Structures are given as C-alpha cells and as structure tokens.
C-alpha cells in the first residue's frame, strides 16, 4: 500500500531570519596603509580586543572622496586584528561596486539615532553647619517597549544586546561578559566586563554603573580599556561614561 509522506518530509535545514550584533568601523580615510598603521597603534594596548567579530565598514565619512578605496587591503588590515569584514554601507556607487567586487555585501543605511530628552531632576540644597550638600534624586528607569532588563548575573562568555533601546542590568556583569545597547546601559551592580553603549552611533548614549570596574567601556565606537587603572574617584564606585566630542569621559555620579 502506498503511503503519502509529502506532509511529513523533512529537509536537512531550515531558513530563519537572524539579527546579530556587528562592529561598525567608520572609515575617515581612503588610504588603506594609513588605516593599517592606525589600527596597529590602537590595538597595541589590547591585542585581544576582538575575537573574530563580524565587521561592517561604514563609508559615510568618505563618500565624497575622489580617491578609490582598496577594499582588499582594508579587509586584510582588519583581519590582522581578529575581525571578519562582511559588509559595507554608506558609500557612493563606485565605492559600493568596488566593495562588492572584494566580496563584501551591501548593508542597509543606518537610521538616524533618536535621542529622548529626559526631564532634569529636581535639585535640593541641604546646608549643615559649614558643609554644603546637594542631593539629586535618582530614578531607576522604567522598562519600556525598547528597554531590555536583565535580572540575573552575566558570566564570562555571555552577551546581551539591547537592539534599538536601553539595557538595564540588575546583577553583576562578570569579567569576560559583554553588554551592548543602541541606547544607554545601566548596571545596578558591579560592572566588570565589557559595556558598549550607542552601538549604532548614538553619541548621546551613556553607561551608568553603581560599581565601575570594567574590562572595557565604549560609546558610539570610542572606547577605553582599563589596563590603565581608573582614577580613585571612579574605580569601584558609582560612575558614568559619556562622550564629549570624540573624548570619552568617566565621571563620578
């Protein structure tokens, strides 16, 4: 007797959509040799910063450049520092065609970062004898549609990415763990791993922690490792990380 197996047949694979975090490298020069030199200088302090991370090459800043880009050389320079260039965006037609010829795929343009202005907290002065204190009420952010809240410790090797919003972590971020957000990162516990805020280029993003002891902090691609010890006024204490232009500031709260 014939058996109809069409409805129960299985294939060796399934096709599903996936969203993965990538590192965006924004080129400011079309000279691959200059890029290779600058990469080597920046990675000298932390050669293990990358771990075969996928890389998106952003050409927005060099879109109008007249000189061509040697994408094979650019990709080779990036691979030497344990990254895997996979895509390119923001270039003109000629640049995108050259990138495609080098094996890079075209990625969608980055949407403009939306920054919500939070209301300024009320400040109340309390004077006691000769000591002048300023008390600023601090509110824990309430989870919204684009806020990811993690209430369990993150161990080494674990990664959490808040795509399109803020990330709130209520437990320790251990050394070797990684927290990433397109918006702000709030860690109400020791922050000892890597924290990357403004992952899509939001320069207004910030990192907050009640105990700042990070392996690395980054805002909109500007990063700092803590192989150089943090100042006493922020190390292991409540602090924030923010950008001032292209300078990363680490300040006590």
PDB file of C-alpha atoms in Angstrom:
ATOM      1  CA  UNK A   1       0.000   0.000   0.000  1.00  0.00           C
ATOM      2  CA  UNK A   2       1.375   3.386  -0.975  1.00  0.00           C
ATOM      3  CA  UNK A   3       1.962   5.836   1.900  1.00  0.00           C
ATOM      4  CA  UNK A   4       1.738   9.590   1.390  1.00  0.00           C
ATOM      5  CA  UNK A   5       4.810  11.073   3.084  1.00  0.00           C
ATOM      6  CA  UNK A   6       4.712  14.542   1.451  1.00  0.00           C
ATOM      7  CA  UNK A   7       3.323  16.199   4.556  1.00  0.00           C
ATOM      8  CA  UNK A   8       5.888  14.666   6.885  1.00  0.00           C
ATOM      9  CA  UNK A   9       9.004  15.042   4.725  1.00  0.00           C
ATOM     10  CA  UNK A  10      11.859  16.907   6.380  1.00  0.00           C
ATOM     11  CA  UNK A  11      14.801  18.759   4.874  1.00  0.00           C
ATOM     12  CA  UNK A  12      18.305  18.945   6.262  1.00  0.00           C
ATOM     13  CA  UNK A  13      17.980  22.646   7.128  1.00  0.00           C
ATOM     14  CA  UNK A  14      15.573  25.463   7.980  1.00  0.00           C
ATOM     15  CA  UNK A  15      15.690  29.080   6.797  1.00  0.00           C
ATOM     16  CA  UNK A  16      15.178  31.668   9.522  1.00  0.00           C
ATOM     17  CA  UNK A  17      15.872  35.353   9.908  1.00  0.00           C
ATOM     18  CA  UNK A  18      18.637  36.331  12.331  1.00  0.00           C
ATOM     19  CA  UNK A  19      19.802  39.575  13.882  1.00  0.00           C
ATOM     20  CA  UNK A  20      23.392  39.599  15.105  1.00  0.00           C
ATOM     21  CA  UNK A  21      25.477  42.438  16.579  1.00  0.00           C
ATOM     22  CA  UNK A  22      28.384  43.573  14.437  1.00  0.00           C
ATOM     23  CA  UNK A  23      31.226  46.026  14.942  1.00  0.00           C
ATOM     24  CA  UNK A  24      30.962  49.113  12.708  1.00  0.00           C
ATOM     25  CA  UNK A  25      34.285  50.559  11.540  1.00  0.00           C
ATOM     26  CA  UNK A  26      33.732  54.087  10.184  1.00  0.00           C
ATOM     27  CA  UNK A  27      36.483  54.963   7.728  1.00  0.00           C
ATOM     28  CA  UNK A  28      37.826  58.511   7.817  1.00  0.00           C
ATOM     29  CA  UNK A  29      40.421  57.945   5.098  1.00  0.00           C
ATOM     30  CA  UNK A  30      40.553  56.103   1.788  1.00  0.00           C
ATOM     31  CA  UNK A  31      44.232  55.241   2.309  1.00  0.00           C
ATOM     32  CA  UNK A  32      44.451  51.583   3.362  1.00  0.00           C
ATOM     33  CA  UNK A  33      48.069  51.994   4.529  1.00  0.00           C
ATOM     34  CA  UNK A  34      47.112  54.796   6.924  1.00  0.00           C
ATOM     35  CA  UNK A  35      44.233  52.680   8.217  1.00  0.00           C
ATOM     36  CA  UNK A  36      46.525  49.690   8.804  1.00  0.00           C
ATOM     37  CA  UNK A  37      49.002  51.871  10.721  1.00  0.00           C
ATOM     38  CA  UNK A  38      46.300  53.445  12.890  1.00  0.00           C
ATOM     39  CA  UNK A  39      44.707  50.067  13.607  1.00  0.00           C
ATOM     40  CA  UNK A  40      48.027  48.621  14.703  1.00  0.00           C
ATOM     41  CA  UNK A  41      48.622  51.576  17.018  1.00  0.00           C
ATOM     42  CA  UNK A  42      45.159  51.382  18.591  1.00  0.00           C
ATOM     43  CA  UNK A  43      45.214  47.607  19.045  1.00  0.00           C
ATOM     44  CA  UNK A  44      48.735  47.575  20.517  1.00  0.00           C
ATOM     45  CA  UNK A  45      47.374  48.092  24.063  1.00  0.00           C
ATOM     46  CA  UNK A  46      44.735  45.363  23.762  1.00  0.00           C
ATOM     47  CA  UNK A  47      45.563  42.827  21.010  1.00  0.00           C
ATOM     48  CA  UNK A  48      42.742  40.546  22.214  1.00  0.00           C
ATOM     49  CA  UNK A  49      40.081  43.252  21.982  1.00  0.00           C
ATOM     50  CA  UNK A  50      38.365  41.462  19.077  1.00  0.00           C
ATOM     51  CA  UNK A  51      37.536  37.779  18.882  1.00  0.00           C
ATOM     52  CA  UNK A  52      36.735  37.143  15.208  1.00  0.00           C
ATOM     53  CA  UNK A  53      33.911  39.691  15.415  1.00  0.00           C
ATOM     54  CA  UNK A  54      31.963  40.426  12.197  1.00  0.00           C
ATOM     55  CA  UNK A  55      32.682  43.932  10.913  1.00  0.00           C
ATOM     56  CA  UNK A  56      30.601  46.399   8.937  1.00  0.00           C
ATOM     57  CA  UNK A  57      32.653  49.044   7.077  1.00  0.00           C
ATOM     58  CA  UNK A  58      30.901  52.426   7.147  1.00  0.00           C
ATOM     59  CA  UNK A  59      31.860  54.760   4.276  1.00  0.00           C
ATOM     60  CA  UNK A  60      29.625  57.729   5.111  1.00  0.00           C
ATOM     61  CA  UNK A  61      32.577  59.975   6.048  1.00  0.00           C
ATOM     62  CA  UNK A  62      34.492  59.218   2.811  1.00  0.00           C
ATOM     63  CA  UNK A  63      31.535  59.001   0.459  1.00  0.00           C
ATOM     64  CA  UNK A  64      32.611  62.125  -1.437  1.00  0.00           C
ATOM     65  CA  UNK A  65      36.307  61.228  -1.606  1.00  0.00           C
ATOM     66  CA  UNK A  66      37.782  61.209  -5.111  1.00  0.00           C
ATOM     67  CA  UNK A  67      40.478  58.618  -4.471  1.00  0.00           C
ATOM     68  CA  UNK A  68      39.428  54.955  -4.755  1.00  0.00           C
ATOM     69  CA  UNK A  69      39.454  52.536  -1.815  1.00  0.00           C
ATOM     70  CA  UNK A  70      41.451  49.318  -1.949  1.00  0.00           C
ATOM     71  CA  UNK A  71      38.893  47.138  -0.173  1.00  0.00           C
ATOM     72  CA  UNK A  72      41.091  44.045  -0.373  1.00  0.00           C
ATOM     73  CA  UNK A  73      43.788  45.897   1.581  1.00  0.00           C
ATOM     74  CA  UNK A  74      41.263  47.343   4.038  1.00  0.00           C
ATOM     75  CA  UNK A  75      39.781  43.891   4.687  1.00  0.00           C
ATOM     76  CA  UNK A  76      43.244  42.396   5.145  1.00  0.00           C
ATOM     77  CA  UNK A  77      44.168  45.109   7.675  1.00  0.00           C
ATOM     78  CA  UNK A  78      41.007  44.354   9.663  1.00  0.00           C
ATOM     79  CA  UNK A  79      41.551  40.584   9.566  1.00  0.00           C
ATOM     80  CA  UNK A  80      45.003  41.015  11.065  1.00  0.00           C
ATOM     81  CA  UNK A  81      43.286  42.173  14.257  1.00  0.00           C
ATOM     82  CA  UNK A  82      40.897  39.219  14.599  1.00  0.00           C
ATOM     83  CA  UNK A  83      37.891  40.693  12.816  1.00  0.00           C
ATOM     84  CA  UNK A  84      35.893  39.394   9.854  1.00  0.00           C
ATOM     85  CA  UNK A  85      34.777  42.127   7.395  1.00  0.00           C
ATOM     86  CA  UNK A  86      31.447  41.046   5.922  1.00  0.00           C
ATOM     87  CA  UNK A  87      29.539  44.136   4.776  1.00  0.00           C
ATOM     88  CA  UNK A  88      29.775  47.773   3.729  1.00  0.00           C
ATOM     89  CA  UNK A  89      27.368  50.703   3.752  1.00  0.00           C
ATOM     90  CA  UNK A  90      27.174  54.440   3.105  1.00  0.00           C
ATOM     91  CA  UNK A  91      29.426  54.601   0.042  1.00  0.00           C
ATOM     92  CA  UNK A  92      28.809  56.066  -3.395  1.00  0.00           C
ATOM     93  CA  UNK A  93      28.009  53.851  -6.369  1.00  0.00           C
ATOM     94  CA  UNK A  94      31.644  53.318  -7.359  1.00  0.00           C
ATOM     95  CA  UNK A  95      32.705  52.506  -3.786  1.00  0.00           C
ATOM     96  CA  UNK A  96      29.864  50.047  -3.286  1.00  0.00           C
ATOM     97  CA  UNK A  97      30.674  48.328  -6.575  1.00  0.00           C
ATOM     98  CA  UNK A  98      34.354  48.029  -5.605  1.00  0.00           C
ATOM     99  CA  UNK A  99      33.371  46.656  -2.193  1.00  0.00           C
ATOM    100  CA  UNK A 100      31.105  44.072  -3.808  1.00  0.00           C
ATOM    101  CA  UNK A 101      33.968  43.007  -6.091  1.00  0.00           C
ATOM    102  CA  UNK A 102      36.059  42.447  -2.941  1.00  0.00           C
ATOM    103  CA  UNK A 103      33.433  40.075  -1.540  1.00  0.00           C
ATOM    104  CA  UNK A 104      31.626  42.498   0.785  1.00  0.00           C
ATOM    105  CA  UNK A 105      27.828  42.692   0.804  1.00  0.00           C
ATOM    106  CA  UNK A 106      25.820  45.918   0.893  1.00  0.00           C
ATOM    107  CA  UNK A 107      24.161  46.635   4.246  1.00  0.00           C
ATOM    108  CA  UNK A 108      21.151  48.947   4.834  1.00  0.00           C
ATOM    109  CA  UNK A 109      21.865  52.547   5.706  1.00  0.00           C
ATOM    110  CA  UNK A 110      21.948  53.294   9.426  1.00  0.00           C
ATOM    111  CA  UNK A 111      18.792  55.013  10.690  1.00  0.00           C
ATOM    112  CA  UNK A 112      19.355  58.353  12.436  1.00  0.00           C
ATOM    113  CA  UNK A 113      19.742  57.981  16.174  1.00  0.00           C
ATOM    114  CA  UNK A 114      16.731  59.166  18.152  1.00  0.00           C
ATOM    115  CA  UNK A 115      17.593  60.732  21.447  1.00  0.00           C
ATOM    116  CA  UNK A 116      14.899  61.265  24.039  1.00  0.00           C
ATOM    117  CA  UNK A 117      15.457  64.166  26.365  1.00  0.00           C
ATOM    118  CA  UNK A 118      14.840  63.093  29.928  1.00  0.00           C
ATOM    119  CA  UNK A 119      13.407  65.671  32.343  1.00  0.00           C
ATOM    120  CA  UNK A 120      16.022  67.249  34.556  1.00  0.00           C
ATOM    121  CA  UNK A 121      15.866  66.013  38.152  1.00  0.00           C
ATOM    122  CA  UNK A 122      14.994  68.471  40.864  1.00  0.00           C
ATOM    123  CA  UNK A 123      17.939  69.665  42.964  1.00  0.00           C
ATOM    124  CA  UNK A 124      17.524  70.411  46.649  1.00  0.00           C
ATOM    125  CA  UNK A 125      20.226  72.017  48.736  1.00  0.00           C
ATOM    126  CA  UNK A 126      20.732  70.964  52.342  1.00  0.00           C
ATOM    127  CA  UNK A 127      23.068  73.094  54.474  1.00  0.00           C
ATOM    128  CA  UNK A 128      24.506  71.618  57.641  1.00  0.00           C
ATOM    129  CA  UNK A 129      26.883  73.816  59.578  1.00  0.00           C
ATOM    130  CA  UNK A 130      29.733  74.544  57.131  1.00  0.00           C
ATOM    131  CA  UNK A 131      29.104  71.546  54.850  1.00  0.00           C
ATOM    132  CA  UNK A 132      27.083  72.217  51.699  1.00  0.00           C
ATOM    133  CA  UNK A 133      25.487  69.131  50.230  1.00  0.00           C
ATOM    134  CA  UNK A 134      23.471  68.792  47.055  1.00  0.00           C
ATOM    135  CA  UNK A 135      21.019  65.902  46.913  1.00  0.00           C
ATOM    136  CA  UNK A 136      19.840  64.790  43.496  1.00  0.00           C
ATOM    137  CA  UNK A 137      17.048  62.191  43.425  1.00  0.00           C
ATOM    138  CA  UNK A 138      17.925  59.370  41.043  1.00  0.00           C
ATOM    139  CA  UNK A 139      15.121  57.385  39.447  1.00  0.00           C
ATOM    140  CA  UNK A 140      15.634  53.844  38.188  1.00  0.00           C
ATOM    141  CA  UNK A 141      14.420  53.806  34.555  1.00  0.00           C
ATOM    142  CA  UNK A 142      11.124  52.020  33.985  1.00  0.00           C
ATOM    143  CA  UNK A 143      11.219  49.331  31.323  1.00  0.00           C
ATOM    144  CA  UNK A 144       9.574  50.499  28.097  1.00  0.00           C
ATOM    145  CA  UNK A 145       8.984  48.881  24.708  1.00  0.00           C
ATOM    146  CA  UNK A 146      12.640  49.308  23.730  1.00  0.00           C
ATOM    147  CA  UNK A 147      14.255  48.567  27.095  1.00  0.00           C
ATOM    148  CA  UNK A 148      15.806  45.196  27.905  1.00  0.00           C
ATOM    149  CA  UNK A 149      16.011  44.284  31.603  1.00  0.00           C
ATOM    150  CA  UNK A 150      18.334  41.539  32.862  1.00  0.00           C
ATOM    151  CA  UNK A 151      17.976  40.496  36.493  1.00  0.00           C
ATOM    152  CA  UNK A 152      20.455  37.597  36.575  1.00  0.00           C
ATOM    153  CA  UNK A 153      24.270  37.709  36.770  1.00  0.00           C
ATOM    154  CA  UNK A 154      26.100  37.589  33.443  1.00  0.00           C
ATOM    155  CA  UNK A 155      29.018  35.162  33.432  1.00  0.00           C
ATOM    156  CA  UNK A 156      32.154  35.205  31.305  1.00  0.00           C
ATOM    157  CA  UNK A 157      31.324  34.484  27.665  1.00  0.00           C
ATOM    158  CA  UNK A 158      27.706  35.644  27.903  1.00  0.00           C
ATOM    159  CA  UNK A 159      26.475  38.584  25.809  1.00  0.00           C
ATOM    160  CA  UNK A 160      23.287  40.664  25.906  1.00  0.00           C
ATOM    161  CA  UNK A 161      22.358  43.132  23.148  1.00  0.00           C
ATOM    162  CA  UNK A 162      19.509  45.667  23.511  1.00  0.00           C
ATOM    163  CA  UNK A 163      18.723  46.440  19.897  1.00  0.00           C
ATOM    164  CA  UNK A 164      17.148  49.845  19.350  1.00  0.00           C
ATOM    165  CA  UNK A 165      16.944  50.804  23.023  1.00  0.00           C
ATOM    166  CA  UNK A 166      18.424  50.813  26.525  1.00  0.00           C
ATOM    167  CA  UNK A 167      19.756  47.945  28.597  1.00  0.00           C
ATOM    168  CA  UNK A 168      19.201  47.665  32.360  1.00  0.00           C
ATOM    169  CA  UNK A 169      21.171  45.036  34.283  1.00  0.00           C
ATOM    170  CA  UNK A 170      20.235  44.398  37.916  1.00  0.00           C
ATOM    171  CA  UNK A 171      23.080  41.966  38.675  1.00  0.00           C
ATOM    172  CA  UNK A 172      26.829  41.698  38.267  1.00  0.00           C
ATOM    173  CA  UNK A 173      28.398  41.755  34.798  1.00  0.00           C
ATOM    174  CA  UNK A 174      31.388  39.462  35.293  1.00  0.00           C
ATOM    175  CA  UNK A 175      34.790  39.788  33.665  1.00  0.00           C
ATOM    176  CA  UNK A 176      34.535  38.357  30.144  1.00  0.00           C
ATOM    177  CA  UNK A 177      30.791  39.086  29.815  1.00  0.00           C
ATOM    178  CA  UNK A 178      29.557  41.716  27.351  1.00  0.00           C
ATOM    179  CA  UNK A 179      26.591  44.105  27.462  1.00  0.00           C
ATOM    180  CA  UNK A 180      25.657  46.058  24.319  1.00  0.00           C
ATOM    181  CA  UNK A 181      22.911  48.595  23.662  1.00  0.00           C
ATOM    182  CA  UNK A 182      21.979  51.000  20.899  1.00  0.00           C
ATOM    183  CA  UNK A 183      20.995  53.376  23.702  1.00  0.00           C
ATOM    184  CA  UNK A 184      22.135  53.694  27.319  1.00  0.00           C
ATOM    185  CA  UNK A 185      23.431  50.961  29.607  1.00  0.00           C
ATOM    186  CA  UNK A 186      22.508  50.935  33.309  1.00  0.00           C
ATOM    187  CA  UNK A 187      24.217  48.394  35.570  1.00  0.00           C
ATOM    188  CA  UNK A 188      22.970  48.458  39.170  1.00  0.00           C
ATOM    189  CA  UNK A 189      25.745  46.145  40.331  1.00  0.00           C
ATOM    190  CA  UNK A 190      29.483  45.714  39.665  1.00  0.00           C
ATOM    191  CA  UNK A 191      30.354  46.196  36.003  1.00  0.00           C
ATOM    192  CA  UNK A 192      33.488  44.137  35.359  1.00  0.00           C
ATOM    193  CA  UNK A 193      33.092  43.001  31.744  1.00  0.00           C
ATOM    194  CA  UNK A 194      32.657  44.953  28.513  1.00  0.00           C
ATOM    195  CA  UNK A 195      29.993  47.638  28.123  1.00  0.00           C
ATOM    196  CA  UNK A 196      29.256  49.069  24.661  1.00  0.00           C
ATOM    197  CA  UNK A 197      26.627  51.825  24.513  1.00  0.00           C
ATOM    198  CA  UNK A 198      25.458  53.683  21.417  1.00  0.00           C
ATOM    199  CA  UNK A 199      26.369  50.641  19.327  1.00  0.00           C
ATOM    200  CA  UNK A 200      24.763  52.160  16.222  1.00  0.00           C
ATOM    201  CA  UNK A 201      26.470  55.511  16.584  1.00  0.00           C
ATOM    202  CA  UNK A 202      24.329  57.317  19.168  1.00  0.00           C
ATOM    203  CA  UNK A 203      26.850  59.780  20.600  1.00  0.00           C
ATOM    204  CA  UNK A 204      24.406  60.831  23.352  1.00  0.00           C
ATOM    205  CA  UNK A 205      24.335  57.338  24.850  1.00  0.00           C
ATOM    206  CA  UNK A 206      25.866  56.793  28.294  1.00  0.00           C
ATOM    207  CA  UNK A 207      26.973  53.982  30.591  1.00  0.00           C
ATOM    208  CA  UNK A 208      25.983  54.055  34.264  1.00  0.00           C
ATOM    209  CA  UNK A 209      27.131  51.689  36.995  1.00  0.00           C
ATOM    210  CA  UNK A 210      26.947  51.628  40.779  1.00  0.00           C
ATOM    211  CA  UNK A 211      30.363  49.936  40.849  1.00  0.00           C
ATOM    212  CA  UNK A 212      32.567  50.705  37.840  1.00  0.00           C
ATOM    213  CA  UNK A 213      35.320  48.105  37.363  1.00  0.00           C
ATOM    214  CA  UNK A 214      35.051  47.405  33.603  1.00  0.00           C
ATOM    215  CA  UNK A 215      37.264  45.463  31.288  1.00  0.00           C
ATOM    216  CA  UNK A 216      36.253  47.883  28.531  1.00  0.00           C
ATOM    217  CA  UNK A 217      33.786  50.733  28.016  1.00  0.00           C
ATOM    218  CA  UNK A 218      32.704  52.162  24.655  1.00  0.00           C
ATOM    219  CA  UNK A 219      30.268  54.843  23.491  1.00  0.00           C
ATOM    220  CA  UNK A 220      29.495  55.184  19.766  1.00  0.00           C
ATOM    221  CA  UNK A 221      32.707  53.396  18.834  1.00  0.00           C
ATOM    222  CA  UNK A 222      35.014  55.440  21.090  1.00  0.00           C
ATOM    223  CA  UNK A 223      36.399  53.003  23.625  1.00  0.00           C
ATOM    224  CA  UNK A 224      38.791  52.689  26.518  1.00  0.00           C
ATOM    225  CA  UNK A 225      40.253  49.603  28.107  1.00  0.00           C
ATOM    226  CA  UNK A 226      41.090  49.648  31.775  1.00  0.00           C
ATOM    227  CA  UNK A 227      44.522  48.087  31.577  1.00  0.00           C
ATOM    228  CA  UNK A 228      45.431  51.624  32.612  1.00  0.00           C
ATOM    229  CA  UNK A 229      43.920  51.827  36.062  1.00  0.00           C
ATOM    230  CA  UNK A 230      40.915  54.074  36.573  1.00  0.00           C
ATOM    231  CA  UNK A 231      41.225  57.105  38.894  1.00  0.00           C
ATOM    232  CA  UNK A 232      40.397  56.538  42.540  1.00  0.00           C
ATOM    233  CA  UNK A 233      37.281  58.729  42.352  1.00  0.00           C
ATOM    234  CA  UNK A 234      35.545  56.337  39.925  1.00  0.00           C
ATOM    235  CA  UNK A 235      37.208  52.927  40.345  1.00  0.00           C
ATOM    236  CA  UNK A 236      34.763  50.599  42.091  1.00  0.00           C
ATOM    237  CA  UNK A 237      32.353  53.476  42.706  1.00  0.00           C
ATOM    238  CA  UNK A 238      29.145  54.840  41.149  1.00  0.00           C
ATOM    239  CA  UNK A 239      30.149  56.479  37.873  1.00  0.00           C
ATOM    240  CA  UNK A 240      29.054  57.277  34.349  1.00  0.00           C
ATOM    241  CA  UNK A 241      30.761  57.128  30.960  1.00  0.00           C
ATOM    242  CA  UNK A 242      29.869  59.631  28.235  1.00  0.00           C
ATOM    243  CA  UNK A 243      31.283  61.387  25.190  1.00  0.00           C
ATOM    244  CA  UNK A 244      32.467  64.962  24.952  1.00  0.00           C
ATOM    245  CA  UNK A 245      33.101  65.352  21.238  1.00  0.00           C
ATOM    246  CA  UNK A 246      35.393  62.420  20.458  1.00  0.00           C
ATOM    247  CA  UNK A 247      36.740  62.229  24.017  1.00  0.00           C
ATOM    248  CA  UNK A 248      35.470  59.562  26.389  1.00  0.00           C
ATOM    249  CA  UNK A 249      34.798  60.917  29.868  1.00  0.00           C
ATOM    250  CA  UNK A 250      34.472  58.788  33.000  1.00  0.00           C
ATOM    251  CA  UNK A 251      32.917  60.751  35.857  1.00  0.00           C
ATOM    252  CA  UNK A 252      31.669  60.001  39.372  1.00  0.00           C
ATOM    253  CA  UNK A 253      27.926  60.065  39.998  1.00  0.00           C
TER     254      UNK A 253
END
